[in-house]
Amino acid sequence: MSSTEQSDAHAAAPIEVPPTGPSSRAGEGETLRSVSLPGLTLAVRGRPATRAGLPPALYVHGLGGSSQNWSLLMRELADTVDGEAVDLPGFGHSPPPDDGNYSISGHARAVIRHLDASARGPVHLFGNSMGGAIATRVAAVRPDLVRTLTLVSPALPELRPQRTAIPTALLAVPGAVALYERLTRHWTAERRTREVLALCYGDPASVSAEDLEVAVAEYERRLALPYFWDALTRSARGIVNAYTLGGQHALWRQAERVLAPTLLVYGGRDKLVAFRMARKASAVFRDSRLLALPEAGHVAMMEQPEAVAGAFRELLRDTETVRG
């Protein structure tokens, strides 16, 4: 591969969040089950609460991610909530939806259908990146299902996106994935994984050799799936399309409608969602508070799960005090 091709490939690298944080701190004690709904099958990861009677929580991952992205935070909050994390259709261990709908609304409907079928709502709803946009839409259209809302670097429309975020939008362009595959055909899974870590983490060097090995193996598994690129491309297109919607379906308009107390988490080193968006989000979500993490990147719940968990507990205590 020429140096020009290498540069172009780096610029076109899509977002595929590593499957989990430190492997020695995640996974053990979790369950993974399959939930069948009409036209839809979802893999749902769970971690039993440390005691009975804790309120339910649901975690929604971002573009290219999976339920494993929440393993560390689920463990941190096992004494506070009864948590489950869903693999969105076409991601993680969930097969594609029968209707092929990967729009933000399509993913939101999958979350709503799961919550309705499980009768676990209202839940403490968490979302990261694309999952933050999905969670915002769920909270706006079904407030009865959401107790509180926690958004980690939510993918809400930006008029001036960061240069490093542009490659994600390019995934929605016809032929972009084929070009990316051609330009990176000689890349190893380890190199691909390192590119993703550099994009998503505030400090990629903090990922241990053991965790890198786990992430590489998961990347290889995903690449072997026949629908991997289709799910990624169509979901990226769904984000771009959602950004262009106006009226009552506009994401910022829906954010204004959210009634649930909201915790906003933004990383100072985020290369995908500009830190400046924290100010706008704080002004738009009517009952919100902000956790700013200067050293974190795009996946603060993986990089600093203790800090995110602590901020959520404060939100929960304050919410319970007001309701009491």
Coordinates of C-alpha atoms in Angstrom, one line a residue:
M1 CA 0.0 0.0 0.0
S2 CA 1.3 3.4 -0.9
S3 CA 1.8 6.2 1.6
T4 CA -1.1 8.0 -0.1
E5 CA -3.4 5.1 0.3
Q6 CA -2.4 4.6 3.9
S7 CA -3.2 8.3 4.6
D8 CA -6.5 8.0 2.8
A9 CA -7.4 4.8 4.6
H10 CA -6.7 6.4 8.0
A11 CA -8.9 9.3 7.1
A12 CA -11.7 7.0 6.1
A13 CA -11.5 4.6 9.1
P14 CA -15.0 3.9 10.5
I15 CA -16.0 3.9 14.1
E16 CA -16.0 0.4 15.5
V17 CA -15.8 0.7 19.3
P18 CA -13.7 -2.0 21.0
P19 CA -15.9 -4.7 22.6
T20 CA -15.0 -4.1 26.2
G21 CA -12.7 -2.3 28.6
P22 CA -10.1 -4.2 30.7
S23 CA -10.9 -7.8 30.3
S24 CA -9.8 -8.7 33.8
R25 CA -12.5 -6.3 35.2
A26 CA -15.4 -7.2 32.9
G27 CA -17.4 -10.2 31.7
E28 CA -17.2 -12.4 34.8
G29 CA -20.6 -12.8 36.4
E30 CA -22.5 -11.6 33.3
T31 CA -25.2 -13.4 31.5
L32 CA -26.1 -13.3 27.8
R33 CA -29.5 -14.3 26.5
S34 CA -31.4 -14.1 23.3
V35 CA -34.8 -12.3 23.2
S36 CA -37.1 -13.1 20.3
L37 CA -39.6 -10.5 19.3
P38 CA -41.7 -10.4 16.1
G39 CA -39.3 -9.6 13.3
L40 CA -36.5 -9.0 15.7
T41 CA -34.0 -11.0 17.9
L42 CA -31.9 -9.2 20.4
A43 CA -29.0 -10.4 22.5
V44 CA -29.2 -8.9 26.0
R45 CA -26.3 -8.9 28.5
G46 CA -27.1 -8.8 32.1
R47 CA -25.3 -8.5 35.4
P48 CA -27.3 -9.6 38.5
A49 CA -27.8 -6.9 41.0
T50 CA -26.1 -7.3 44.4
R51 CA -29.4 -7.2 46.2
A52 CA -33.1 -7.6 45.4
G53 CA -35.4 -4.7 44.7
L54 CA -33.0 -2.4 42.9
P55 CA -34.5 -0.3 40.1
P56 CA -33.9 -1.5 36.5
A57 CA -31.5 0.0 34.0
L58 CA -30.9 -0.4 30.3
Y59 CA -27.7 0.4 28.5
V60 CA -27.6 1.2 24.7
H61 CA -24.3 1.2 22.8
G62 CA -23.0 3.3 19.9
L63 CA -22.2 2.7 16.3
G64 CA -20.1 -0.4 15.8
G65 CA -20.2 -1.2 19.5
S66 CA -22.0 -3.8 21.5
S67 CA -23.4 -4.5 24.9
Q68 CA -19.9 -5.3 26.1
N69 CA -19.1 -1.6 26.0
W70 CA -21.1 -1.2 29.2
S71 CA -19.6 -4.1 31.1
L72 CA -17.4 -2.0 33.4
L73 CA -20.1 0.5 34.2
M74 CA -22.6 -2.3 34.8
R75 CA -20.3 -3.8 37.3
E76 CA -19.7 -0.5 39.0
L77 CA -23.5 0.1 39.3
A78 CA -24.5 -3.5 40.3
D79 CA -25.1 -2.2 43.8
T80 CA -27.3 0.6 42.6
V81 CA -29.4 -0.7 39.6
D82 CA -30.5 -4.0 38.1
G83 CA -28.7 -3.5 34.8
E84 CA -29.1 -5.0 31.3
A85 CA -27.3 -4.0 28.1
V86 CA -28.8 -4.6 24.7
D87 CA -27.0 -5.5 21.4
L88 CA -28.8 -3.4 18.8
P89 CA -30.0 -5.2 15.7
G90 CA -27.0 -6.2 13.5
F91 CA -24.4 -5.5 16.3
G92 CA -22.8 -7.6 18.9
H93 CA -24.6 -11.0 19.0
S94 CA -27.9 -9.7 17.6
P95 CA -28.7 -10.6 14.0
P96 CA -30.0 -8.0 11.5
P97 CA -33.7 -7.0 11.8
D98 CA -36.1 -8.6 9.4
D99 CA -37.1 -5.3 7.9
G100 CA -33.5 -4.1 7.5
N101 CA -34.3 -0.8 9.2
Y102 CA -31.1 0.7 10.8
S103 CA -32.4 4.2 11.3
I104 CA -32.3 6.0 14.6
S105 CA -36.1 5.5 14.8
G106 CA -35.7 1.8 13.9
H107 CA -33.2 1.2 16.6
A108 CA -35.4 3.2 19.1
R109 CA -38.3 1.1 18.2
A110 CA -36.2 -2.0 19.0
V111 CA -35.4 -0.6 22.4
I112 CA -39.0 0.3 23.1
R113 CA -40.3 -3.1 22.0
H114 CA -37.8 -4.8 24.3
L115 CA -38.8 -2.7 27.2
D116 CA -42.5 -3.2 26.5
A117 CA -42.1 -7.0 26.2
S118 CA -39.9 -7.3 29.3
A119 CA -42.2 -5.1 31.4
R120 CA -39.1 -3.7 33.1
G121 CA -39.9 0.0 32.5
P122 CA -39.6 2.6 33.6
V123 CA -35.8 2.2 33.5
H124 CA -32.7 4.3 34.1
L125 CA -31.7 4.6 30.4
F126 CA -28.1 5.0 29.4
G127 CA -26.8 5.7 25.9
N128 CA -23.4 6.3 24.3
S129 CA -22.8 8.1 20.9
M130 CA -25.4 6.7 18.5
G131 CA -27.0 5.0 21.5
G132 CA -27.3 8.5 23.1
A133 CA -29.4 9.7 20.1
I134 CA -31.5 6.5 20.3
A135 CA -32.0 7.0 24.1
T136 CA -33.0 10.6 23.6
R137 CA -35.7 9.6 21.1
V138 CA -37.0 6.9 23.4
A139 CA -37.2 9.3 26.3
A140 CA -39.0 11.9 24.2
V141 CA -41.6 9.6 22.6
R142 CA -42.1 7.2 25.6
P143 CA -41.5 9.1 28.8
D144 CA -43.4 6.4 30.7
L145 CA -40.4 4.1 30.0
V146 CA -37.7 6.3 31.4
R147 CA -36.9 7.2 35.0
T148 CA -33.6 9.0 34.3
L149 CA -31.5 9.5 31.2
T150 CA -27.7 9.3 31.1
L151 CA -26.0 10.3 27.9
V152 CA -22.3 9.7 27.3
S153 CA -21.1 11.7 24.3
P154 CA -24.5 11.6 22.6
A155 CA -24.5 11.8 18.8
L156 CA -26.7 14.8 18.5
P157 CA -26.5 17.1 15.4
E158 CA -23.5 19.5 15.1
L159 CA -23.4 22.3 12.6
R160 CA -19.6 22.2 12.6
P161 CA -18.5 18.6 13.3
Q162 CA -14.8 18.0 14.2
R163 CA -12.6 17.0 11.3
T164 CA -11.9 13.7 13.0
A165 CA -15.6 12.9 13.0
I166 CA -16.1 13.4 9.3
P167 CA -15.1 9.8 8.3
T168 CA -18.1 8.4 10.2
A169 CA -20.4 10.5 8.1
L170 CA -18.6 9.3 5.0
L171 CA -19.7 5.7 5.8
A172 CA -23.2 6.8 4.6
V173 CA -21.9 7.6 1.1
P174 CA -22.5 4.9 -1.4
G175 CA -19.2 3.0 -2.2
A176 CA -17.3 4.4 0.8
V177 CA -17.1 1.0 2.5
A178 CA -15.9 -0.7 -0.6
L179 CA -13.2 1.9 -1.0
Y180 CA -12.2 1.6 2.7
E181 CA -12.0 -2.2 2.3
R182 CA -9.8 -1.8 -0.8
L183 CA -7.5 0.7 0.9
T184 CA -7.1 -1.4 4.0
R185 CA -7.0 -4.9 2.5
H186 CA -3.5 -5.5 3.9
W187 CA -4.3 -4.3 7.4
T188 CA -4.1 -6.8 10.2
A189 CA -6.9 -7.0 12.8
E190 CA -4.5 -5.7 15.3
R191 CA -3.8 -2.6 13.3
R192 CA -7.5 -2.0 12.7
T193 CA -8.2 -2.3 16.4
R194 CA -5.4 0.2 17.2
E195 CA -6.8 2.7 14.8
V196 CA -10.2 2.4 16.6
L197 CA -8.6 2.8 20.0
A198 CA -6.8 5.9 18.9
L199 CA -10.1 7.4 17.7
C200 CA -12.3 6.5 20.6
Y201 CA -10.0 6.7 23.7
G202 CA -8.6 9.8 25.3
D203 CA -5.5 7.8 26.1
P204 CA -5.2 4.7 23.9
A205 CA -2.0 3.7 25.8
S206 CA -4.2 2.9 28.9
V207 CA -5.5 -0.2 27.1
S208 CA -3.5 -3.2 28.3
A209 CA -2.0 -5.9 26.1
E210 CA -4.5 -8.3 27.4
D211 CA -7.4 -6.0 26.6
L212 CA -6.0 -5.4 23.1
E213 CA -5.9 -9.1 22.5
V214 CA -9.5 -9.4 23.5
A215 CA -10.5 -6.5 21.3
V216 CA -8.6 -7.9 18.3
A217 CA -10.3 -11.3 18.6
E218 CA -13.7 -9.6 18.8
Y219 CA -12.9 -7.5 15.7
E220 CA -11.9 -10.7 13.8
R221 CA -15.2 -12.3 14.8
R222 CA -17.2 -9.3 13.6
L223 CA -15.4 -9.1 10.3
A224 CA -16.5 -12.7 9.6
L225 CA -20.2 -11.8 9.9
P226 CA -21.8 -11.5 6.5
Y227 CA -23.9 -8.5 7.6
F228 CA -21.1 -6.6 9.5
W229 CA -20.5 -3.9 6.9
D230 CA -24.1 -3.5 5.9
A231 CA -25.2 -3.0 9.5
L232 CA -22.4 -0.5 10.1
T233 CA -23.1 1.4 6.8
R234 CA -26.9 1.6 7.2
S235 CA -26.7 2.7 10.8
A236 CA -24.2 5.4 9.9
R237 CA -26.6 6.5 7.2
G238 CA -29.4 6.5 9.8
I239 CA -27.4 8.9 12.0
V240 CA -26.8 11.3 9.0
N241 CA -30.5 11.1 8.0
A242 CA -31.6 11.8 11.6
Y243 CA -29.4 14.9 11.6
T244 CA -31.3 16.3 8.7
L245 CA -34.8 15.8 10.0
G246 CA -36.8 18.8 11.0
G247 CA -40.0 19.4 12.9
Q248 CA -41.0 17.2 15.8
H249 CA -38.7 14.5 14.7
A250 CA -35.5 16.7 15.0
L251 CA -33.3 15.3 17.6
W252 CA -32.7 18.6 19.4
R253 CA -36.4 19.2 19.3
Q254 CA -36.9 15.9 20.9
A255 CA -34.2 16.6 23.5
E256 CA -36.3 19.6 24.6
R257 CA -39.2 17.3 25.2
V258 CA -37.4 14.9 27.5
L259 CA -38.9 15.1 31.0
A260 CA -36.5 12.6 32.7
P261 CA -33.7 14.0 34.9
T262 CA -30.7 13.8 32.6
L263 CA -26.9 13.3 33.2
L264 CA -24.7 14.5 30.4
V265 CA -21.2 13.1 30.2
Y266 CA -18.6 14.7 27.8
G267 CA -14.9 14.0 27.3
G268 CA -12.4 16.7 26.8
R269 CA -10.4 14.5 24.4
D270 CA -13.4 13.3 22.4
K271 CA -12.5 13.2 18.7
L272 CA -16.0 12.4 17.5
V273 CA -18.4 14.6 19.5
A274 CA -17.1 18.0 20.2
F275 CA -16.7 19.0 23.8
R276 CA -18.3 22.3 23.0
M277 CA -21.6 20.5 22.5
A278 CA -21.8 20.0 26.3
R279 CA -22.9 23.6 26.6
K280 CA -25.7 23.3 24.1
A281 CA -26.9 20.0 25.5
S282 CA -27.0 21.4 29.0
A283 CA -29.2 24.3 27.8
V284 CA -31.6 22.1 25.8
F285 CA -32.3 19.2 28.2
R286 CA -34.6 20.9 30.7
D287 CA -33.6 18.9 33.8
S288 CA -29.9 18.2 33.2
R289 CA -26.5 18.2 34.9
L290 CA -23.1 17.9 33.4
L291 CA -20.1 15.6 34.1
A292 CA -17.0 16.9 32.2
L293 CA -14.1 14.6 32.1
P294 CA -11.1 16.4 30.6
E295 CA -9.0 13.3 30.0
A296 CA -11.7 11.1 28.6
G297 CA -12.4 10.5 24.9
H298 CA -15.6 9.2 23.3
V299 CA -16.3 6.2 25.6
A300 CA -16.0 7.6 29.1
M301 CA -18.0 4.7 30.6
M302 CA -15.2 2.5 29.5
E303 CA -12.3 4.8 30.3
Q304 CA -13.6 6.2 33.6
P305 CA -16.4 4.0 34.8
E306 CA -16.0 5.0 38.4
A307 CA -16.5 8.7 37.7
V308 CA -19.5 8.0 35.5
A309 CA -21.0 5.7 38.2
G310 CA -20.4 8.3 40.9
A311 CA -22.2 11.0 38.9
F312 CA -25.1 8.7 38.2
R313 CA -25.5 7.8 41.9
E314 CA -25.6 11.6 42.7
L315 CA -28.3 12.0 40.1
L316 CA -30.3 9.1 41.6
R317 CA -30.0 10.4 45.1
D318 CA -31.1 13.9 44.2
T319 CA -34.0 12.6 42.1
E320 CA -35.2 10.4 44.9
T321 CA -34.9 13.3 47.4
V322 CA -37.1 15.5 45.1
R323 CA -39.6 12.7 44.7
G324 CA -39.6 12.0 48.4

